[in-house]
PDB file of N, CA and C in Angstrom:
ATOM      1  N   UNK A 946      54.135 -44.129-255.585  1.00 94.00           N
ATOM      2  CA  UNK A 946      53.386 -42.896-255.478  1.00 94.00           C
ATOM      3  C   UNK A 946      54.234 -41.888-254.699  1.00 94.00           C
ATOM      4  N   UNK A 947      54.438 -40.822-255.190  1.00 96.00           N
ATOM      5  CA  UNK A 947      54.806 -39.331-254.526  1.00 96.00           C
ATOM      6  C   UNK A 947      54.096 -38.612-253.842  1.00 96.00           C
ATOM      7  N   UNK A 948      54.916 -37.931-253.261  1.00 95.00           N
ATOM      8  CA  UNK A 948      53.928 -36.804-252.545  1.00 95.00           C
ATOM      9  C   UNK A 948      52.473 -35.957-253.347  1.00 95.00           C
ATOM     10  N   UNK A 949      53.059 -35.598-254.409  1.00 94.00           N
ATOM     11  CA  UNK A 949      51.697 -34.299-255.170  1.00 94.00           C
ATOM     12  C   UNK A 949      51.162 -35.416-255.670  1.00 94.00           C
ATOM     13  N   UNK A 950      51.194 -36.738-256.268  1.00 96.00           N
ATOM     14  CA  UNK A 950      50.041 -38.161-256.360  1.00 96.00           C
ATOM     15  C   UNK A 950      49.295 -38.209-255.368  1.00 96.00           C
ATOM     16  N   UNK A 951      49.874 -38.119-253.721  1.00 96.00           N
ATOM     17  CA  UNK A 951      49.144 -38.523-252.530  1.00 96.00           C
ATOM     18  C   UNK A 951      48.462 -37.413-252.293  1.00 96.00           C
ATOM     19  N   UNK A 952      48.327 -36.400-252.698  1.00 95.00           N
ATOM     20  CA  UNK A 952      47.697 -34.820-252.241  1.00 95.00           C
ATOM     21  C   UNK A 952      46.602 -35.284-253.427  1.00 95.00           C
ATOM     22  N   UNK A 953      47.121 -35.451-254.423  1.00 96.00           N
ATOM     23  CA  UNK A 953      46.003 -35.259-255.740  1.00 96.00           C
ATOM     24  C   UNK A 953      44.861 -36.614-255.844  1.00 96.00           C
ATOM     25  N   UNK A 954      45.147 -37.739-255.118  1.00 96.00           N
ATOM     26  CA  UNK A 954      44.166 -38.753-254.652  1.00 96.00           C
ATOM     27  C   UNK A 954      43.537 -37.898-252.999  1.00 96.00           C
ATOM     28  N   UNK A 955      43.992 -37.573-252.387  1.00 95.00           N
ATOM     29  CA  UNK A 955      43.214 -37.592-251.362  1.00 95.00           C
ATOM     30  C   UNK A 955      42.326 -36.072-251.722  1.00 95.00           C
ATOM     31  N   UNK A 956      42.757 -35.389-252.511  1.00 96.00           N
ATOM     32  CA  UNK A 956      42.150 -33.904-252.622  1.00 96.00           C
ATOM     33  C   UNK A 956      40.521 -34.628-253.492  1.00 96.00           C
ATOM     34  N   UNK A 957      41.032 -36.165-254.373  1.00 96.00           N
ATOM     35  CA  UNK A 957      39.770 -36.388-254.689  1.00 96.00           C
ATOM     36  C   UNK A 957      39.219 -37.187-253.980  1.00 96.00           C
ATOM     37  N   UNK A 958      39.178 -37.799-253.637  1.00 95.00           N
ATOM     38  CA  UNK A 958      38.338 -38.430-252.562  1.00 95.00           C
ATOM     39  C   UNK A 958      37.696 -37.908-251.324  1.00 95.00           C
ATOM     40  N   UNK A 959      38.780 -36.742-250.776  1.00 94.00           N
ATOM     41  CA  UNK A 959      38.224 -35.909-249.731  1.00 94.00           C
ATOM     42  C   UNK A 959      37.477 -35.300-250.520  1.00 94.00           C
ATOM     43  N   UNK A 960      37.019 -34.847-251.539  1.00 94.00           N
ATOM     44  CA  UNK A 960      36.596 -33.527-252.022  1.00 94.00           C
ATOM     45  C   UNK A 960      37.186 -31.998-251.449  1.00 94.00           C
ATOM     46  N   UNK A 961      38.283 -32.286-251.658  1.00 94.00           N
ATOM     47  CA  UNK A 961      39.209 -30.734-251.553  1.00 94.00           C
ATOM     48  C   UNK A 961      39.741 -30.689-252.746  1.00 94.00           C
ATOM     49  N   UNK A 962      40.602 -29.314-252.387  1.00 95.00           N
ATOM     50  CA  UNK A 962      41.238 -28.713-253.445  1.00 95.00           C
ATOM     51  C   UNK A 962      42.424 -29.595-253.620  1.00 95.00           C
ATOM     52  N   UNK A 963      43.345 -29.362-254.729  1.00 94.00           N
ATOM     53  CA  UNK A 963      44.594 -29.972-254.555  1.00 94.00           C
ATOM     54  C   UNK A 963      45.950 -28.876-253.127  1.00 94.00           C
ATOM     55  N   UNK A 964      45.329 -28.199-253.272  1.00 95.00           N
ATOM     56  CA  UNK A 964      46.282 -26.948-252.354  1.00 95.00           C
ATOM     57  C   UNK A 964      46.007 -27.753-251.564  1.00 95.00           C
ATOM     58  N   UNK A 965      44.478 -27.586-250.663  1.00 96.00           N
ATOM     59  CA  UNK A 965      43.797 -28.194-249.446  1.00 96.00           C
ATOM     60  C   UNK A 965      44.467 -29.534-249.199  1.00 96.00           C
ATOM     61  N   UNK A 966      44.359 -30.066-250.225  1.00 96.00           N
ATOM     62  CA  UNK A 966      44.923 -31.834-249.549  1.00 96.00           C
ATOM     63  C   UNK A 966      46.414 -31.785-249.319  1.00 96.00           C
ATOM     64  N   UNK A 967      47.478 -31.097-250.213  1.00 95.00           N
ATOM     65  CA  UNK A 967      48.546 -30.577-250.234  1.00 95.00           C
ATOM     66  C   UNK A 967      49.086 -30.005-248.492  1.00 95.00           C
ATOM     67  N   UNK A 968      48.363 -29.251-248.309  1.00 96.00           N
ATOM     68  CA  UNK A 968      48.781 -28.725-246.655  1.00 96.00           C
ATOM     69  C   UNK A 968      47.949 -30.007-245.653  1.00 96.00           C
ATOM     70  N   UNK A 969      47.010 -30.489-245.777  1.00 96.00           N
ATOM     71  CA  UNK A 969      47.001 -31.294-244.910  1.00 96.00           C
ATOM     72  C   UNK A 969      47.882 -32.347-244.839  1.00 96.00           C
ATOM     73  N   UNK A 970      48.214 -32.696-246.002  1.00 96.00           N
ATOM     74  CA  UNK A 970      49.265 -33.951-245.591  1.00 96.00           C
ATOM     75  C   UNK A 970      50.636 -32.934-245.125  1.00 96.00           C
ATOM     76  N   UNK A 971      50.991 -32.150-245.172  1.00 97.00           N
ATOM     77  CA  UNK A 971      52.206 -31.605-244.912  1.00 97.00           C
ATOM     78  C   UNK A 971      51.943 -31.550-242.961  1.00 97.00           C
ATOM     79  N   UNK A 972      50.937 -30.771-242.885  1.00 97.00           N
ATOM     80  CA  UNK A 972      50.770 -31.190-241.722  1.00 97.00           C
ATOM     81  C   UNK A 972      50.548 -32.669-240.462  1.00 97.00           C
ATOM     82  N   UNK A 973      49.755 -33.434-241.397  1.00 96.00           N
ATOM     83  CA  UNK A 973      50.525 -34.754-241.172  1.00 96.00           C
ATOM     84  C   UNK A 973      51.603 -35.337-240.863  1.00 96.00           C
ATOM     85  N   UNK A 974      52.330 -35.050-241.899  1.00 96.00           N
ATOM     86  CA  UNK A 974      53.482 -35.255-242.218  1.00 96.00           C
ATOM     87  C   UNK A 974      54.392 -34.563-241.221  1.00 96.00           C
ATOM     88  N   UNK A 975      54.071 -33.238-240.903  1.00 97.00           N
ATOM     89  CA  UNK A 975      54.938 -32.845-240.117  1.00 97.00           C
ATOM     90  C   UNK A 975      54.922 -33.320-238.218  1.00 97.00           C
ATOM     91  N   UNK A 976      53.440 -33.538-238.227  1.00 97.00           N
ATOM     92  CA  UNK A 976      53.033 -34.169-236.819  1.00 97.00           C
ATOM     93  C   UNK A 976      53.962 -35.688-236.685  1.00 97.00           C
ATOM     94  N   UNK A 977      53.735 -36.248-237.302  1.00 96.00           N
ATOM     95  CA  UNK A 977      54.495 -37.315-237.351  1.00 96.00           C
ATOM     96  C   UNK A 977      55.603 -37.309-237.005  1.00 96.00           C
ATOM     97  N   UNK A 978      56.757 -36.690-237.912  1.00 96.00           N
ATOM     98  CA  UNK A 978      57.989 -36.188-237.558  1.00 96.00           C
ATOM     99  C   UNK A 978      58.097 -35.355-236.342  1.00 96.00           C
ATOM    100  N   UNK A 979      57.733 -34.933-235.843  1.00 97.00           N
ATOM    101  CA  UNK A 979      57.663 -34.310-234.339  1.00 97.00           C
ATOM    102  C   UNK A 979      57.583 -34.898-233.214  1.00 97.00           C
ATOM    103  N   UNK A 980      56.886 -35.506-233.771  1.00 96.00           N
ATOM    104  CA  UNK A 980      56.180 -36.863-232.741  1.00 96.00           C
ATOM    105  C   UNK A 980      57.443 -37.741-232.345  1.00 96.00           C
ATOM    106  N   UNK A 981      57.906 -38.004-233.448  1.00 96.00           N
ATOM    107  CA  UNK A 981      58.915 -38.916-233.613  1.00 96.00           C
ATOM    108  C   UNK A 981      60.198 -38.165-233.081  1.00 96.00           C
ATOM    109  N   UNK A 982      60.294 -37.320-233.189  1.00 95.00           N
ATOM    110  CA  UNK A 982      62.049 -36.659-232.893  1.00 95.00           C
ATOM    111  C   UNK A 982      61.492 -35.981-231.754  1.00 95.00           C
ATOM    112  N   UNK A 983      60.857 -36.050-230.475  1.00 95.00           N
ATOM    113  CA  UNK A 983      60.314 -36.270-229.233  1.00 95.00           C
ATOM    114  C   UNK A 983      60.758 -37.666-228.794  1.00 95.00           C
ATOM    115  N   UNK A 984      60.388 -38.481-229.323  1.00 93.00           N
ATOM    116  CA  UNK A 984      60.976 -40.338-228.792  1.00 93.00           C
ATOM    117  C   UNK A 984      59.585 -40.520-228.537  1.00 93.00           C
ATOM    118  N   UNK A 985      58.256 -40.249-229.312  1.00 95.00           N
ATOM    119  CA  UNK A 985      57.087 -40.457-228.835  1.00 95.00           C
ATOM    120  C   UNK A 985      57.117 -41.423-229.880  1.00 95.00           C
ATOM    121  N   UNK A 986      56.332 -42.648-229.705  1.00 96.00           N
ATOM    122  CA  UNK A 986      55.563 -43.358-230.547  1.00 96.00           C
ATOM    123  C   UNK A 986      54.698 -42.578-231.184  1.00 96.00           C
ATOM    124  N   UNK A 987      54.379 -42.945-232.619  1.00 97.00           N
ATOM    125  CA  UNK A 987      53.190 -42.546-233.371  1.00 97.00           C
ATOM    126  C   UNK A 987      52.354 -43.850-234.324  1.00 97.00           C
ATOM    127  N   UNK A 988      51.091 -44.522-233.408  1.00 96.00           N
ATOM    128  CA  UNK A 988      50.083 -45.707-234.224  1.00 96.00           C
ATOM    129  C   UNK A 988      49.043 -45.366-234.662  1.00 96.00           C
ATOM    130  N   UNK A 989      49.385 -45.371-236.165  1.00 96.00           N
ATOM    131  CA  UNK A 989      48.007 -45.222-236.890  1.00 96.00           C
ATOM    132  C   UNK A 989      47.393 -46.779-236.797  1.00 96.00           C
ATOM    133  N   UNK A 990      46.397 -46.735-236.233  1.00 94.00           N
ATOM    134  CA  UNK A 990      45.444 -48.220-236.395  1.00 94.00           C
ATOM    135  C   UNK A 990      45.274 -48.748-237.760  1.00 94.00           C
ATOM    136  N   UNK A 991      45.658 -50.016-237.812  1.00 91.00           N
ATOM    137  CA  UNK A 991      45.328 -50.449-239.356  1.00 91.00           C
ATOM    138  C   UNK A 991      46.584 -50.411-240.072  1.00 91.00           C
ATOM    139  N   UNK A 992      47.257 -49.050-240.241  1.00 95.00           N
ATOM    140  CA  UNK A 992      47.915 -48.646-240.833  1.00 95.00           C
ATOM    141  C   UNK A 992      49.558 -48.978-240.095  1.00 95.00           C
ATOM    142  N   UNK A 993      49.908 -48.573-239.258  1.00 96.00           N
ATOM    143  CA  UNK A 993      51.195 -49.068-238.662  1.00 96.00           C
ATOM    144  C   UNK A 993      51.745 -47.937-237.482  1.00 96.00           C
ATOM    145  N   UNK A 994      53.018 -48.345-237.343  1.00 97.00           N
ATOM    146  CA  UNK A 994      53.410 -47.943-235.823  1.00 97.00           C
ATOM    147  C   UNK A 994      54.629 -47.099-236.154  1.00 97.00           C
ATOM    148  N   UNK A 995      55.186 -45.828-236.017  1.00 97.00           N
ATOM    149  CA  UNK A 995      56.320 -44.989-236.174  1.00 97.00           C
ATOM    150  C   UNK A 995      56.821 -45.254-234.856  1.00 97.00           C
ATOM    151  N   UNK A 996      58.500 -45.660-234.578  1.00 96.00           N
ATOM    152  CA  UNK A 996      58.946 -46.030-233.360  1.00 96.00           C
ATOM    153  C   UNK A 996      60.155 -45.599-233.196  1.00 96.00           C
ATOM    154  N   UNK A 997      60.982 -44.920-232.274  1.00 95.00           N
ATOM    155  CA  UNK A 997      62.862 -44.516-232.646  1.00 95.00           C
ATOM    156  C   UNK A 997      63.409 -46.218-231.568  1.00 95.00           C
ATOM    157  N   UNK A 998      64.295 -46.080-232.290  1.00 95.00           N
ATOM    158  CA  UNK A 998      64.654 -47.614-231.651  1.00 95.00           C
ATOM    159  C   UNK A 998      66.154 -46.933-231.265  1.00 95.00           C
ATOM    160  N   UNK A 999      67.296 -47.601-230.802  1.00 94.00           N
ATOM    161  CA  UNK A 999      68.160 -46.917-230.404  1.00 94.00           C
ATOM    162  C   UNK A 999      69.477 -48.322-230.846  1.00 94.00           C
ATOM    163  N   UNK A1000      70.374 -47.340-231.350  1.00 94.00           N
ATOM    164  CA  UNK A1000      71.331 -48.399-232.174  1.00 94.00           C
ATOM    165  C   UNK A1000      72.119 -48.578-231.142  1.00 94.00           C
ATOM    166  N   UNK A1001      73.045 -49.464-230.533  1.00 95.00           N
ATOM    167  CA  UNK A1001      74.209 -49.435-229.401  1.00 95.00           C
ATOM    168  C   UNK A1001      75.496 -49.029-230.417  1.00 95.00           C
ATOM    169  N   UNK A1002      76.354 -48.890-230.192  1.00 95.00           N
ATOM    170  CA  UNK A1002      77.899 -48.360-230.316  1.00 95.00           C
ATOM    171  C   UNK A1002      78.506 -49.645-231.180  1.00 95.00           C
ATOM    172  N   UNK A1003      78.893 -49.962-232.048  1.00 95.00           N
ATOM    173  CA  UNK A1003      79.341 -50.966-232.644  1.00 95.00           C
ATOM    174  C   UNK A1003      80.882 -50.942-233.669  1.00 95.00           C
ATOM    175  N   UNK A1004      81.637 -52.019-233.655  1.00 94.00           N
ATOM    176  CA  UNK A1004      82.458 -51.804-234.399  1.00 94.00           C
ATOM    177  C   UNK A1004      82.820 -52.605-235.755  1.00 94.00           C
ATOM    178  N   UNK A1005      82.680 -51.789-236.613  1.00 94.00           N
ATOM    179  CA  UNK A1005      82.838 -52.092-237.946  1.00 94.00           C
ATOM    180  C   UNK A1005      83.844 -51.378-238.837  1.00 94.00           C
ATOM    181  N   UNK A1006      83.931 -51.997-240.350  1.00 93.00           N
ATOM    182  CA  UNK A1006      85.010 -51.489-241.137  1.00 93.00           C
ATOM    183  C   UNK A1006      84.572 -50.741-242.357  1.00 93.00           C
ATOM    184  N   UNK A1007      86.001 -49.803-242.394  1.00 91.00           N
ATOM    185  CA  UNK A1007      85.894 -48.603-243.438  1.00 91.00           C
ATOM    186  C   UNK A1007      86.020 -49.349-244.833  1.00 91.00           C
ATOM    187  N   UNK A1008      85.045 -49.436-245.590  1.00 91.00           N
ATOM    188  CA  UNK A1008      84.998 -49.891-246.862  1.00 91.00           C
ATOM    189  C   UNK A1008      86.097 -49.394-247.869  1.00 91.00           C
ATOM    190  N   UNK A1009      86.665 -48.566-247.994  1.00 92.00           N
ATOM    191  CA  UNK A1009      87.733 -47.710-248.621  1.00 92.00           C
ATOM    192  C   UNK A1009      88.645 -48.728-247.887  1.00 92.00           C
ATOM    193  N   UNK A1010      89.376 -48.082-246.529  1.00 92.00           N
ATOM    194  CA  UNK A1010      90.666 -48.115-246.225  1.00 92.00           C
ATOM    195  C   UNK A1010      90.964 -50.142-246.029  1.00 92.00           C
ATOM    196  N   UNK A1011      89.216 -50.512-245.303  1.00 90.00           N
ATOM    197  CA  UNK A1011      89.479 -52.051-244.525  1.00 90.00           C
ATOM    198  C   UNK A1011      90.084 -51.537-243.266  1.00 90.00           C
ATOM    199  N   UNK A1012      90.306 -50.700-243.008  1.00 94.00           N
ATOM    200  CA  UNK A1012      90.515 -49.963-241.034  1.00 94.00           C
ATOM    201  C   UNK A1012      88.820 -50.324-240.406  1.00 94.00           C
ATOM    202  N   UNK A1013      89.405 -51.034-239.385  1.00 95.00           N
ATOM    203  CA  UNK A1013      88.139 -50.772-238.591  1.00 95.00           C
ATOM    204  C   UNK A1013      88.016 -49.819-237.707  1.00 95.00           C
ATOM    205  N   UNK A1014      86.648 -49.757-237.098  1.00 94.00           N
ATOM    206  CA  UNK A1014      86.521 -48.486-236.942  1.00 94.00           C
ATOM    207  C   UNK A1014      84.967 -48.534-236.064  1.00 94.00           C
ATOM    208  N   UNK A1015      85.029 -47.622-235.041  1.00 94.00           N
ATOM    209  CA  UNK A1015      83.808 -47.367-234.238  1.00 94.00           C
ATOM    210  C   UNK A1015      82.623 -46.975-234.775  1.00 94.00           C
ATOM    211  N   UNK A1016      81.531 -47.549-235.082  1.00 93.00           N
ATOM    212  CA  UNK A1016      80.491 -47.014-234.925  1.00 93.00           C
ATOM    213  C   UNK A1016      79.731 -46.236-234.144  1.00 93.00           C
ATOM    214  N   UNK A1017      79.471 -44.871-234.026  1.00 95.00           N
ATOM    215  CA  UNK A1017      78.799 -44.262-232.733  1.00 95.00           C
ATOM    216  C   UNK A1017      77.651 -44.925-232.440  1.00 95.00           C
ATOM    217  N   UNK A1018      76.768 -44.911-231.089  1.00 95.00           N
ATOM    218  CA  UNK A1018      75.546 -44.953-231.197  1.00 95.00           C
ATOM    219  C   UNK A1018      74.722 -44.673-231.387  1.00 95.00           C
ATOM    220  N   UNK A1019      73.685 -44.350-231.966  1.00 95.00           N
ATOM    221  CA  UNK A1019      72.471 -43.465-232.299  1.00 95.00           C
ATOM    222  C   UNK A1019      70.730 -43.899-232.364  1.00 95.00           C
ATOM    223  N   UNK A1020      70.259 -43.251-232.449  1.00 94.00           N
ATOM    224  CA  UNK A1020      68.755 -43.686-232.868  1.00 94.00           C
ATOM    225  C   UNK A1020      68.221 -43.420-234.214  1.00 94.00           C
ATOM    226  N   UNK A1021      67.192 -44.456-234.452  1.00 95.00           N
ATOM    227  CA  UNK A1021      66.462 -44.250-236.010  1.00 95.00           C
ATOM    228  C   UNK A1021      65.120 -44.746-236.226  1.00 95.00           C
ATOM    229  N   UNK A1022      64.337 -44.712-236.832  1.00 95.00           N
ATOM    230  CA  UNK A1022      63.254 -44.657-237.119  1.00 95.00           C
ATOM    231  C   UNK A1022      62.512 -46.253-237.445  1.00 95.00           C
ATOM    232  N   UNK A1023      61.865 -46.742-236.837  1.00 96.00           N
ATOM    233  CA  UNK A1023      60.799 -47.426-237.588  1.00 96.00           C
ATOM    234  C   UNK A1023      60.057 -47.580-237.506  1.00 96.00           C
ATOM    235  N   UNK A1024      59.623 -48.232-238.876  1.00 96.00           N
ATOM    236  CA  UNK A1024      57.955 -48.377-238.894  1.00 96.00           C
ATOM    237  C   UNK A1024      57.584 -50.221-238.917  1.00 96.00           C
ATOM    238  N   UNK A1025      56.399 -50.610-238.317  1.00 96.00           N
ATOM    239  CA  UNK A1025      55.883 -51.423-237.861  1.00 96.00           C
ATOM    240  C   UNK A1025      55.005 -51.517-238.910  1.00 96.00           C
ATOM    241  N   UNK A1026      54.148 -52.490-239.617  1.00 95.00           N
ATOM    242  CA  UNK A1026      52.986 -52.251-240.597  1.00 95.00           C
ATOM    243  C   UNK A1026      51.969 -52.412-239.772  1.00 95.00           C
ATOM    244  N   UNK A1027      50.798 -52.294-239.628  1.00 94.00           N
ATOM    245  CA  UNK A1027      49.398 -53.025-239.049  1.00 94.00           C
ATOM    246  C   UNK A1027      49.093 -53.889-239.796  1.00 94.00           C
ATOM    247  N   UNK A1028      48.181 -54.599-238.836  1.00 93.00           N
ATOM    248  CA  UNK A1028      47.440 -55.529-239.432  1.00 93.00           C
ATOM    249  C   UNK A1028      46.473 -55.971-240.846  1.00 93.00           C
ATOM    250  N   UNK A1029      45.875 -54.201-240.982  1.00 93.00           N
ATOM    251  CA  UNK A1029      45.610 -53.852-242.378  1.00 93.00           C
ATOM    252  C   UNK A1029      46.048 -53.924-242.945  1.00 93.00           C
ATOM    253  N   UNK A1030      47.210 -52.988-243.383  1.00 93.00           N
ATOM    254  CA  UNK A1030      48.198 -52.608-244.273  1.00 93.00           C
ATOM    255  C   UNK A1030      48.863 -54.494-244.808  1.00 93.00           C
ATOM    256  N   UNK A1031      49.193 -55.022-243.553  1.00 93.00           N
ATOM    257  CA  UNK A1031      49.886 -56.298-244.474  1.00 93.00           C
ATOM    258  C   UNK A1031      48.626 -57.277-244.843  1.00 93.00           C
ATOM    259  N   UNK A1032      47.340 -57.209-244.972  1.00 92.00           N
ATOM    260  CA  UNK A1032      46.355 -57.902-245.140  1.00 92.00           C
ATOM    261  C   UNK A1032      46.172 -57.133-246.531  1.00 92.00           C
ATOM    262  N   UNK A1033      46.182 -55.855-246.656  1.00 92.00           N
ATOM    263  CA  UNK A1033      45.976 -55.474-247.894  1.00 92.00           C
ATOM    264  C   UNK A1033      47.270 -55.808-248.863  1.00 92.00           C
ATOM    265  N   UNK A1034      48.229 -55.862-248.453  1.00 92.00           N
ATOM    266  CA  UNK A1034      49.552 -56.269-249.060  1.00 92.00           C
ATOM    267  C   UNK A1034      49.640 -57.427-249.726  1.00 92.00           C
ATOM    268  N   UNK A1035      49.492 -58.576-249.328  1.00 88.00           N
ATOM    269  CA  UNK A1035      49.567 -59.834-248.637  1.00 88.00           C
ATOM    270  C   UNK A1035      48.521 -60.448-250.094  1.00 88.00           C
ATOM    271  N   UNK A1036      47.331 -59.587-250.148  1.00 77.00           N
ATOM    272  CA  UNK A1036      45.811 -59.897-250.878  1.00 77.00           C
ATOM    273  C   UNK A1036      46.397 -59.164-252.344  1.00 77.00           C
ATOM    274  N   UNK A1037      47.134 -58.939-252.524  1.00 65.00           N
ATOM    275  CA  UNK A1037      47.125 -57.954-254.319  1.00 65.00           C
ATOM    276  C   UNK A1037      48.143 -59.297-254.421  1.00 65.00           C
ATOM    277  N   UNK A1038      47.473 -59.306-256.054  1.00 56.00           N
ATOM    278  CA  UNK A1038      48.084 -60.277-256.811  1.00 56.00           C
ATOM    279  C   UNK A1038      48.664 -59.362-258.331  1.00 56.00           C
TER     280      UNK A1038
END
């Protein structure tokens, strides 16, 4: 499922427009990401956990040359499932 799928199920179920469901998930969507590039946790109950985890400095090799080569350190994103989410997962056959 895509984005204008996820606007066009929730616009029906919410009973909104497709615009209406369209900007709310954007706003969602954008809270989230904010949230996240802050270093804040974001847990939807049920649903799962948005987390920045932090990579250390590592050294690995250049696929082209076979030079190895520093990895910087950085941070990145994950997500955690809830308890829901892998119960509903878990249950589809």
């Amino acid at each position: 499922m895509r984005k204008p799928e996820l606007a066009s199920a929730i616009a029906e179920r919410a009973d909104l427009t497709k615009d209406k469901a369209g900007q709310v998930l954007n706003v969602i969507l954008d809270e989230i990401t904010d949230s996240v590039a802050r270093g804040q946790d974001v847990a939807l109950i049920g649903f799962g956990s948005f987390t920045v985890r932090e990579r250390a400095e590592r050294s690995g090799k250049n696929p082209q040359t076979g030079k190895t080569m520093t990895i910087p350190a950085s941070k990145t994103v994950a997500f955690k499932p809830g308890k829901g989410l892998k119960e509903a997962v878990g249950n589809k056959k």
